[in-house]
Tab-separated table of C-alpha atoms in Angstrom:
chain	number	residue	atom	x	y	z
T	1	MET	CA	70.157	152.504	59.439
T	2	THR	CA	69.369	149.757	58.372
T	3	PRO	CA	67.199	149.572	55.175
T	4	ALA	CA	63.973	148.040	55.037
T	5	LEU	CA	63.904	144.345	53.841
T	6	PRO	CA	60.753	144.141	51.092
T	7	ARG	CA	57.914	142.800	52.825
T	8	THR	CA	55.807	141.272	49.921
T	9	ASP	CA	56.384	138.654	48.169
T	10	ARG	CA	57.372	139.774	44.677
T	11	GLY	CA	59.936	142.192	46.384
T	12	ARG	CA	61.374	139.227	48.552
T	13	VAL	CA	61.184	136.960	45.392
T	14	LEU	CA	63.370	139.899	43.385
T	15	LEU	CA	65.780	140.234	46.423
T	16	VAL	CA	66.534	136.639	46.757
T	17	LEU	CA	67.243	136.606	42.837
T	18	ALA	CA	69.121	139.779	43.190
T	19	LEU	CA	71.528	137.792	45.590
T	20	ALA	CA	71.662	134.822	43.800
T	21	MET	CA	73.514	136.543	40.945
T	22	LEU	CA	75.599	138.347	42.933
T	23	VAL	CA	76.754	134.910	44.486
T	24	THR	CA	77.172	133.323	41.634
T	25	LEU	CA	79.020	135.918	39.677
T	26	PHE	CA	81.154	136.091	42.739
T	27	THR	CA	81.743	132.332	42.543
T	28	ALA	CA	82.134	132.609	38.524
T	29	THR	CA	85.160	135.416	38.729
T	30	VAL	CA	87.172	134.356	41.808
T	31	PRO	CA	89.102	130.978	41.226
T	32	LEU	CA	87.324	129.180	43.963
T	33	LEU	CA	87.529	125.709	42.937
T	34	ARG	CA	90.116	123.484	44.562
T	35	ASP	CA	89.893	120.534	42.004
T	36	TRP	CA	88.103	118.468	44.753
T	37	PHE	CA	91.339	117.940	46.668
T	38	ASP	CA	90.726	116.516	49.298
T	39	LEU	CA	88.573	114.288	47.761
T	40	ARG	CA	90.799	112.999	45.662
T	41	VAL	CA	92.915	112.200	48.214
T	42	TYR	CA	90.117	110.325	49.912
T	43	TYR	CA	88.938	108.176	46.785
T	44	GLY	CA	92.629	107.382	45.205
T	45	SER	CA	93.470	106.249	48.851
T	46	ILE	CA	90.438	103.887	49.351
T	47	ASP	CA	90.915	102.736	45.395
T	48	SER	CA	94.311	101.781	46.076
T	49	TRP	CA	93.917	99.895	49.148
T	50	VAL	CA	90.611	98.100	48.159
T	51	HIS	CA	91.361	97.643	44.350
T	52	HIS	CA	94.621	97.677	43.963
T	53	GLY	CA	96.165	95.841	47.145
T	54	GLY	CA	98.065	99.016	48.289
T	55	ARG	CA	98.382	100.452	51.802
T	56	VAL	CA	96.174	103.244	52.830
T	57	TYR	CA	98.979	106.083	53.886
T	58	ASP	CA	101.284	104.909	50.956
T	59	TYR	CA	99.116	106.758	48.598
T	60	ARG	CA	100.001	110.003	47.038
T	61	VAL	CA	97.942	112.195	44.754
T	62	PRO	CA	99.697	112.122	41.379
T	63	GLY	CA	102.077	115.072	40.998
T	64	THR	CA	102.035	115.967	44.544
T	65	PRO	CA	103.587	114.829	48.035
T	66	TYR	CA	100.316	114.630	49.498
T	67	GLY	CA	97.819	111.487	50.934
T	68	PHE	CA	95.345	109.970	53.721
T	69	THR	CA	96.289	112.016	57.233
T	70	TYR	CA	93.303	110.609	58.881
T	71	PRO	CA	92.961	108.114	61.815
T	72	PRO	CA	92.335	104.614	59.649
T	73	PHE	CA	88.817	104.469	61.108
T	74	ALA	CA	88.064	107.431	58.654
T	75	ALA	CA	89.406	105.208	55.993
T	76	VAL	CA	86.975	102.613	56.764
T	77	ALA	CA	83.708	104.888	57.190
T	78	MET	CA	85.048	105.585	53.463
T	79	LEU	CA	84.867	102.120	52.022
T	80	PRO	CA	81.771	102.661	50.730
T	81	MET	CA	83.894	105.186	47.833
T	82	ALA	CA	85.403	101.816	46.532
T	83	LEU	CA	82.040	101.110	45.114
T	84	LEU	CA	81.905	104.509	42.750
T	85	GLY	CA	83.618	105.920	40.187
T	86	LEU	CA	85.262	109.719	40.856
T	87	HIS	CA	82.579	111.732	39.658
T	88	ALA	CA	79.915	109.722	41.512
T	89	ALA	CA	81.859	110.040	44.441
T	90	ILE	CA	82.384	113.608	44.194
T	91	ALA	CA	78.478	113.991	43.860
T	92	VAL	CA	77.956	112.105	47.169
T	93	ALA	CA	80.003	114.394	48.995
T	94	LEU	CA	78.455	117.407	47.715
T	95	LEU	CA	74.908	116.010	49.043
T	96	LEU	CA	76.174	114.737	52.167
T	97	ASN	CA	77.801	118.089	52.733
T	98	LEU	CA	74.611	119.407	51.829
T	99	ALA	CA	72.660	117.578	54.165
T	100	ALA	CA	75.193	117.890	56.985
T	101	LEU	CA	74.761	121.850	56.717
T	102	ALA	CA	71.221	121.558	56.582
T	103	VAL	CA	71.104	119.475	60.087
T	104	VAL	CA	73.291	122.010	61.574
T	105	LEU	CA	71.356	125.041	60.647
T	106	ARG	CA	68.067	122.731	61.673
T	107	LEU	CA	70.127	122.194	65.375
T	108	LEU	CA	71.210	125.718	65.286
T	109	ALA	CA	67.869	127.327	64.466
T	110	GLY	CA	65.485	125.463	67.005
T	111	PRO	CA	62.224	124.400	67.078
T	112	ASP	CA	60.927	127.893	65.190
T	113	TRP	CA	62.834	127.115	62.389
T	114	ARG	CA	59.757	126.671	60.310
T	115	ARG	CA	59.015	130.656	61.050
T	116	HIS	CA	61.956	131.490	58.685
T	117	GLY	CA	60.245	130.526	55.591
T	118	TRP	CA	61.294	129.967	52.136
T	119	TYR	CA	62.552	133.911	52.100
T	120	GLY	CA	64.824	133.515	55.122
T	121	TRP	CA	66.431	130.359	54.215
T	122	ALA	CA	67.078	131.541	50.888
T	123	LEU	CA	68.796	134.493	52.355
T	124	THR	CA	70.567	132.311	54.281
T	125	ALA	CA	71.667	130.089	51.330
T	126	CYS	CA	73.464	133.264	49.706
T	127	LEU	CA	75.199	134.384	52.718
T	128	LEU	CA	76.634	131.170	53.714
T	129	ALA	CA	78.045	130.605	50.027
T	130	LEU	CA	80.400	133.550	50.902
T	131	PHE	CA	81.851	132.093	53.642
T	132	GLU	CA	84.997	131.173	52.835
T	133	PRO	CA	85.323	127.908	55.540
T	134	LEU	CA	81.953	126.832	53.816
T	135	ARG	CA	83.456	127.711	50.177
T	136	ASP	CA	85.913	125.518	50.323
T	137	THR	CA	84.577	122.742	52.287
T	138	PHE	CA	82.796	122.279	49.185
T	139	SER	CA	84.952	122.737	46.728
T	140	PHE	CA	87.674	120.612	48.527
T	141	GLY	CA	85.192	117.709	49.198
T	142	GLN	CA	86.026	117.778	52.964
T	143	VAL	CA	84.372	116.211	55.984
T	144	ASN	CA	84.151	119.099	58.862
T	145	LEU	CA	80.851	119.746	58.129
T	146	LEU	CA	79.444	115.661	58.682
T	147	LEU	CA	81.443	116.026	61.874
T	148	LEU	CA	80.267	119.389	63.022
T	149	ALA	CA	76.394	117.890	62.454
T	150	LEU	CA	77.673	114.413	65.003
T	151	VAL	CA	78.765	117.086	67.531
T	152	LEU	CA	75.840	119.093	67.407
T	153	ALA	CA	73.575	116.440	68.012
T	154	ASP	CA	74.794	115.343	71.326
T	155	ALA	CA	74.554	119.069	72.210
T	156	THR	CA	70.898	118.844	71.349
T	157	LEU	CA	70.878	115.458	73.553
T	158	LEU	CA	72.349	117.227	76.364
T	159	ALA	CA	70.152	120.371	76.069
T	160	THR	CA	66.780	118.458	75.805
T	161	GLY	CA	67.168	116.494	79.045
T	162	ARG	CA	68.149	113.025	76.875
T	163	GLY	CA	71.768	113.202	77.912
T	164	ARG	CA	71.608	109.581	78.436
T	165	LEU	CA	71.859	109.479	74.529
T	166	ALA	CA	74.778	111.884	74.226
T	167	GLY	CA	78.144	110.882	73.477
T	168	VAL	CA	77.967	108.803	70.240
T	169	GLY	CA	78.108	111.491	67.849
T	170	ILE	CA	81.003	112.919	69.636
T	171	GLY	CA	82.818	109.122	69.730
T	172	LEU	CA	82.099	108.463	65.927
T	173	ALA	CA	83.346	112.107	64.999
T	174	ALA	CA	86.577	111.858	67.112
T	175	ALA	CA	87.077	108.709	65.794
T	176	ILE	CA	87.817	109.783	62.095
T	177	LYS	CA	89.472	113.124	63.133
T	178	LEU	CA	91.312	113.650	65.536
T	179	THR	CA	90.398	117.893	66.528
T	180	PRO	CA	86.672	116.714	68.160
T	181	ALA	CA	88.282	114.519	70.350
T	182	LEU	CA	88.499	117.966	72.885
T	183	PHE	CA	84.849	117.314	73.083
T	184	ILE	CA	85.071	114.752	74.975
T	185	GLY	CA	87.200	117.247	77.348
T	186	LEU	CA	83.830	119.122	77.833
T	187	LEU	CA	81.521	116.687	78.911
T	188	LEU	CA	84.102	115.925	81.586
T	189	VAL	CA	84.763	119.561	82.320
T	190	ALA	CA	80.963	119.904	82.600
T	191	GLY	CA	80.623	116.828	84.727
T	192	ARG	CA	78.919	114.510	82.089
T	193	ARG	CA	81.149	111.226	82.877
T	194	ARG	CA	78.438	108.669	81.317
T	195	ALA	CA	78.592	111.022	78.358
T	196	ALA	CA	81.906	111.236	78.232
T	197	ALA	CA	82.229	107.604	79.006
T	198	VAL	CA	79.699	106.622	75.969
T	199	ALA	CA	81.992	108.694	73.495
T	200	THR	CA	85.239	107.570	74.649
T	201	ALA	CA	83.776	103.701	74.091
T	202	VAL	CA	82.568	104.545	70.437
T	203	ALA	CA	85.476	106.012	69.795
T	204	ALA	CA	88.009	103.274	70.772
T	205	GLY	CA	85.365	100.579	69.202
T	206	ALA	CA	85.755	102.601	66.305
T	207	THR	CA	89.572	102.544	66.434
T	208	ALA	CA	89.415	98.695	67.546
T	209	LEU	CA	87.143	98.112	64.517
T	210	ALA	CA	89.636	99.830	61.646
T	211	ALA	CA	92.778	97.866	63.919
T	212	GLY	CA	90.720	94.441	62.839
T	213	VAL	CA	90.493	95.679	59.629
T	214	ASP	CA	93.969	96.501	58.769
T	215	PRO	CA	96.581	96.139	61.779
T	216	ASP	CA	99.248	97.869	59.660
T	217	ALA	CA	97.649	100.926	58.800
T	218	SER	CA	96.309	101.290	62.372
T	219	ARG	CA	100.430	100.845	63.414
T	220	PHE	CA	101.372	102.659	61.252
T	221	TYR	CA	99.174	105.417	61.517
T	222	TRP	CA	99.464	105.573	65.402
T	223	THR	CA	103.374	105.141	65.945
T	224	GLU	CA	104.521	107.476	62.570
T	225	ALA	CA	101.848	109.222	60.779
T	226	LEU	CA	100.316	110.786	63.815
T	227	TRP	CA	103.879	112.447	64.907
T	228	ASP	CA	104.507	113.669	61.457
T	229	THR	CA	103.394	117.141	60.744
T	230	ASP	CA	104.784	117.325	57.237
T	231	ARG	CA	102.300	114.701	56.196
T	232	VAL	CA	99.732	117.449	56.231
T	233	GLY	CA	101.609	120.705	55.916
T	234	ARG	CA	103.964	123.619	56.553
T	235	LEU	CA	102.948	125.008	59.985
T	236	GLY	CA	104.290	128.821	59.029
T	237	TYR	CA	101.683	128.627	55.703
T	238	VAL	CA	99.084	131.459	55.837
T	239	SER	CA	96.397	129.051	55.379
T	240	ASN	CA	97.501	127.575	59.246
T	241	GLN	CA	95.240	129.906	61.408
T	242	SER	CA	95.909	128.000	64.666
T	243	VAL	CA	98.242	129.120	66.987
T	244	GLN	CA	100.883	126.987	66.145
T	245	GLY	CA	100.746	128.749	62.926
T	246	VAL	CA	100.848	132.562	64.206
T	247	LEU	CA	103.877	131.227	66.216
T	248	ALA	CA	105.482	129.525	62.950
T	249	ARG	CA	105.127	133.305	61.057
T	250	LEU	CA	106.416	134.917	63.622
T	251	GLY	CA	109.526	132.301	63.416
T	252	GLU	CA	109.031	130.869	66.838
T	253	PRO	CA	109.980	126.711	66.504
T	254	ASP	CA	109.750	126.334	70.274
T	255	ARG	CA	107.316	123.885	70.969
T	256	ALA	CA	107.717	124.680	74.532
T	257	VAL	CA	106.156	128.510	73.520
T	258	TRP	CA	103.163	126.410	71.690
T	259	ALA	CA	102.836	124.330	75.027
T	260	VAL	CA	102.748	126.860	77.269
T	261	ALA	CA	100.048	129.139	74.844
T	262	VAL	CA	97.884	125.683	74.468
T	263	LEU	CA	97.866	125.343	78.033
T	264	LEU	CA	96.652	129.112	78.942
T	265	ILE	CA	93.754	128.647	75.859
T	266	LEU	CA	92.778	125.344	77.380
T	267	GLY	CA	92.494	126.986	80.585
T	268	VAL	CA	90.535	129.907	79.548
T	269	TRP	CA	87.972	127.265	77.721
T	270	ALA	CA	87.723	124.984	80.647
T	271	LEU	CA	86.683	127.981	82.749
T	272	ARG	CA	84.215	129.213	80.704
T	273	THR	CA	82.494	126.175	79.277
T	274	ARG	CA	82.102	124.615	82.988
T	275	ARG	CA	80.025	127.837	83.397
T	276	ALA	CA	78.176	127.673	80.495
T	277	ALA	CA	77.862	123.705	81.319
T	278	ALA	CA	76.487	125.074	84.576
T	279	ALA	CA	73.969	127.329	83.342
T	280	GLY	CA	72.471	124.940	80.451
T	281	ASP	CA	74.178	127.095	78.404
T	282	TRP	CA	75.108	123.994	75.773
T	283	THR	CA	74.802	126.047	72.647
T	284	ALA	CA	77.510	128.100	74.416
T	285	ALA	CA	79.808	125.633	75.644
T	286	PHE	CA	79.920	123.963	72.181
T	287	ALA	CA	80.782	126.728	70.189
T	288	LEU	CA	83.541	127.806	72.963
T	289	THR	CA	85.137	123.807	72.673
T	290	GLY	CA	85.155	124.625	68.755
T	291	LEU	CA	86.793	127.652	69.070
T	292	ALA	CA	89.371	125.827	71.442
T	293	ALA	CA	90.109	122.997	69.311
T	294	CYS	CA	90.489	125.433	66.295
T	295	LEU	CA	93.245	127.059	68.404
T	296	VAL	CA	94.953	124.516	70.085
T	297	SER	CA	95.276	122.136	67.321
T	298	PRO	CA	98.751	122.219	65.492
T	299	ILE	CA	97.238	123.217	62.056
T	300	THR	CA	94.356	124.360	61.423
T	301	TRP	CA	93.474	125.435	57.890
T	302	VAL	CA	90.686	128.193	56.605
T	303	HIS	CA	88.477	125.479	56.012
T	304	HIS	CA	88.091	124.420	59.318
T	305	LEU	CA	86.726	127.106	60.259
T	306	VAL	CA	83.177	125.945	60.114
T	307	TRP	CA	83.824	125.203	63.532
T	308	LEU	CA	83.148	128.723	64.053
T	309	LEU	CA	79.272	128.851	63.268
T	310	PRO	CA	77.787	127.664	66.695
T	311	SER	CA	79.640	131.140	67.997
T	312	PHE	CA	77.483	132.863	65.479
T	313	ALA	CA	74.353	131.468	66.701
T	314	VAL	CA	75.338	132.607	69.991
T	315	LEU	CA	76.384	136.429	69.421
T	316	VAL	CA	72.786	136.726	67.645
T	317	ARG	CA	71.148	134.853	70.494
T	318	ALA	CA	72.373	137.459	73.213
T	319	GLY	CA	71.099	139.988	71.150
T	320	ARG	CA	74.572	141.022	69.096
T	321	PRO	CA	73.960	140.564	65.513
T	322	ARG	CA	76.226	143.415	64.562
T	323	VAL	CA	79.315	141.642	65.950
T	324	ALA	CA	78.214	138.213	64.590
T	325	GLY	CA	77.418	140.387	60.990
T	326	ALA	CA	80.861	141.768	61.185
T	327	LEU	CA	83.071	139.281	61.737
T	328	TYR	CA	81.307	136.797	59.478
T	329	GLY	CA	81.741	139.889	56.969
T	330	VAL	CA	85.541	139.595	57.477
T	331	LEU	CA	85.346	135.527	57.578
T	332	CYS	CA	83.794	136.177	53.774
T	333	THR	CA	86.792	137.806	52.674
T	334	SER	CA	89.463	135.633	52.646
T	335	VAL	CA	91.794	138.509	53.873
T	336	VAL	CA	94.940	136.317	55.130
T	337	TRP	CA	96.148	136.037	51.507
T	338	LEU	CA	97.010	139.285	51.005
T	339	TRP	CA	99.956	138.186	53.054
T	340	PHE	CA	100.888	134.958	51.256
T	341	ASP	CA	104.133	136.075	50.153
T	342	ASP	CA	105.259	137.798	53.299
T	343	ALA	CA	104.030	137.660	56.515
T	344	SER	CA	106.424	140.242	58.244
T	345	GLY	CA	106.157	143.375	59.982
T	346	VAL	CA	103.283	144.506	62.234
T	347	ASP	CA	101.028	144.192	59.348
T	348	GLY	CA	101.893	140.685	58.416
T	349	PHE	CA	101.331	139.764	62.416
T	350	LEU	CA	97.667	141.625	62.642
T	351	GLY	CA	96.715	140.662	58.961
T	352	SER	CA	97.810	136.670	58.120
T	353	ASN	CA	96.255	136.250	61.655
T	354	THR	CA	93.008	137.496	61.297
T	355	TYR	CA	91.044	134.787	61.314
T	356	ALA	CA	93.114	133.081	64.757
T	357	TRP	CA	92.900	136.384	65.813
T	358	ILE	CA	88.847	135.972	65.454
T	359	THR	CA	88.535	132.489	67.167
T	360	LEU	CA	90.548	134.181	69.899
T	361	GLY	CA	88.580	136.756	70.793
T	362	LEU	CA	85.605	134.735	70.316
T	363	LEU	CA	86.809	132.276	73.254
T	364	LEU	CA	88.021	135.214	75.073
T	365	TRP	CA	84.677	137.071	74.666
T	366	LEU	CA	81.892	134.895	73.385
T	367	PRO	CA	78.450	135.611	75.785
T	368	ALA	CA	78.063	132.247	77.426
T	369	GLY	CA	76.381	131.120	80.765
T	370	GLN	CA	73.781	133.982	81.020
T	371	LEU	CA	70.565	131.942	80.418
T	372	ARG	CA	68.058	132.716	83.407
T	373	PRO	CA	67.674	130.681	85.771
T	374	GLY	CA	64.233	129.463	84.128
T	375	LEU	CA	65.873	128.862	80.861
T	376	ARG	CA	67.969	126.197	82.354
T	377	THR	CA	68.250	123.543	79.383
T	378	GLY	CA	70.159	120.684	81.080
T	379	SER	CA	67.363	118.669	83.153
T	380	ARG	CA	65.054	116.582	81.700
T	381	SER	CA	62.461	118.617	84.101
T	382	THR	CA	62.934	122.284	82.275
T	383	SER	CA	63.102	120.189	78.637
T	384	THR	CA	59.444	120.326	78.469
T	385	THR	CA	59.148	123.773	79.408
T	386	THR	CA	57.393	126.369	76.995
T	387	ALA	CA	58.888	129.132	75.721
T	388	ALA	CA	57.943	132.302	74.040
T	389	PRO	CA	59.067	131.380	70.418
T	390	VAL	CA	61.953	133.498	69.309
T	391	PRO	CA	62.968	132.775	65.837
T	392	THR	CA	66.883	133.046	65.991
T	393	ALA	CA	67.338	130.603	69.487
T	394	PRO	CA	69.025	127.855	68.838
T	395	ALA	CA	67.361	124.771	70.249
T	396	ILE	CA	70.126	123.427	72.052
T	397	SER	CA	70.369	126.425	74.069
T	398	PRO	CA	67.079	128.724	74.669
T	399	ALA	CA	67.633	132.073	75.282
T	400	SER	CA	65.664	135.931	74.329
T	401	VAL	CA	67.284	137.345	71.103
T	402	GLN	CA	66.545	141.049	70.229
T	403	THR	CA	65.930	140.734	66.605
T	404	ASP	CA	64.210	143.111	63.906
T	405	PRO	CA	61.148	140.819	62.910
T	406	CYS	CA	61.953	141.938	59.461
T	407	THR	CA	65.568	140.411	59.696
T	408	ALA	CA	64.840	137.674	61.907
T	409	ALA	CA	64.570	135.328	58.927
T	410	ALA	CA	67.614	135.698	57.404
T	411	THR	CA	69.542	135.001	60.357
T	412	ALA	CA	68.278	131.719	59.740
T	413	GLY	CA	68.686	130.330	63.537
T	414	GLY	CA	71.464	133.193	64.337
T	415	VAL	CA	74.279	131.684	61.789
T	416	VAL	CA	74.740	135.352	60.056
T	417	THR	CA	73.220	138.305	60.079
T	418	ALA	CA	75.214	140.472	57.540
T	419	GLY	CA	75.778	139.081	53.975
T	420	PRO	CA	78.155	140.315	50.824
T	421	ALA	CA	79.798	143.442	52.477
T	422	GLY	CA	82.327	141.544	53.537
T	423	ALA	CA	82.514	138.964	50.235
T	424	GLY	CA	84.839	139.068	47.722
T	425	GLY	CA	88.809	139.758	47.851
T	426	ALA	CA	91.303	136.809	47.603
T	427	PRO	CA	90.273	133.495	47.505
T	428	SER	CA	91.095	130.809	49.726
T	429	GLU	CA	93.769	127.425	49.598
T	430	PRO	CA	93.349	125.422	46.332
T	431	THR	CA	94.920	122.464	47.533
T	432	ALA	CA	97.842	120.999	45.037
T	433	SER	CA	95.113	121.944	42.176
T	434	THR	CA	96.400	120.819	38.831
T	435	PHE	CA	95.645	124.988	37.130
T	436	PRO	CA	98.596	126.793	35.935
T	437	ALA	CA	100.379	129.426	38.538
T	438	ASP	CA	99.159	133.083	39.056
T	439	PRO	CA	101.135	135.688	39.212
T	440	LYS	CA	98.864	136.684	41.894
T	441	PRO	CA	99.427	134.594	45.150
T	442	GLN	CA	95.442	135.588	46.359
T	443	SER	CA	94.088	134.470	42.657
T	444	SER	CA	96.834	131.300	42.174
T	445	SER	CA	95.245	128.563	43.123
T	446	GLU	CA	98.194	126.359	42.563
T	447	ARG	CA	100.125	128.665	45.008
T	448	ALA	CA	97.550	129.042	47.299
T	449	SER	CA	97.215	125.218	48.810
T	450	SER	CA	96.497	124.562	52.283
T	451	TYR	CA	98.772	121.688	52.347
T	452	THR	CA	102.054	123.657	51.431
T	453	ALA	CA	103.215	127.610	50.510
T	454	ASP	CA	105.355	125.695	47.749
T	455	PRO	CA	103.886	125.378	44.055
T	456	SER	CA	103.130	121.372	43.583
T	457	PRO	CA	105.750	119.704	41.825
T	458	SER	CA	105.057	119.560	38.049
């Protein structure tokens, strides 16, 4: 039986304070700080490029072999960092990530977001602070939340009958990082050719702009850096939770096997997303695309799994909050790091790939395309239909949901329904941190790097 949540304001304040203290204790005792490593890569590359006449892809963070790995337009988009000091850049990155997270939650919560009130959003903030991909996104200074917000903005436009404006967000995201390009494929599979053309044109235009700003950097990236996976990290490292990572940990180097697996995943993705889009279930279609992108990308570090957030919204909307809570709890545990040293054997195969199994399971069984005919959201004529308020139904794909009124606020749009039960355990990958090595790999900020399985060179 689910314990009743407090119904008085005093009880709610006490609960939020208690949860906030537990989260603070967790983050203070578990070595979560990644020393802003990814942000230091961005900042150092831009600073070297603008102020010291260096080349974007030549810069390396001192003491490491790691440098800029994104397309050239990402460097152009980050040019304002040249006007800031490192600490100011870190502060701006934190604010941007917080703003992006707020946008993501707002889009997933839908028009009834105000009904959650301060209490629901406070509980959600505490629970999200335990989610490993989000923890690492903030402490690395990563950009994935910003890209997710851009992509979900297009999902909202499509779902509310404003598809004529869709495609810009996806195009910008794909120009900054290649993984979101699969969402252009979603638009094609769904028959939204105009939106696909807009996204392609925006991505191509941004890429051409970057080529005009620095032709040498563009040539180097598209002809050399893009194909060199060693610039990003070792495929078999436990933080790589893609299909390629699973195969690498099995000792299977044959690219043909990976290609077959990718084709099978894309086949399932195309079939399921087409059905979801045909039913007007754009939330599920975009959630499935995020799942597939994480699986087929050669490298999917743990912090990239913020793309799973829409899937939790879909599960709650479909009346499966316990499933969402259980999976969310596992993704708070950092369980994959228990197999940091040795991923051999059956336990290693199952445990070291836990997050990949969750992603694959969601791709296969996420409820999708189950909207009732009267709730289709893919056309303008239905965008004005007034439905009964549903606290946890995402605006970009309204559907009925069965939730307890006392717990609806805590879900905040269906992102989470279970909290600290799965929290704790080994931390994620502090990339090339400068902290001293710890004898326990799961707590070593030096060894638990999302880029390499070896300690950073001293």
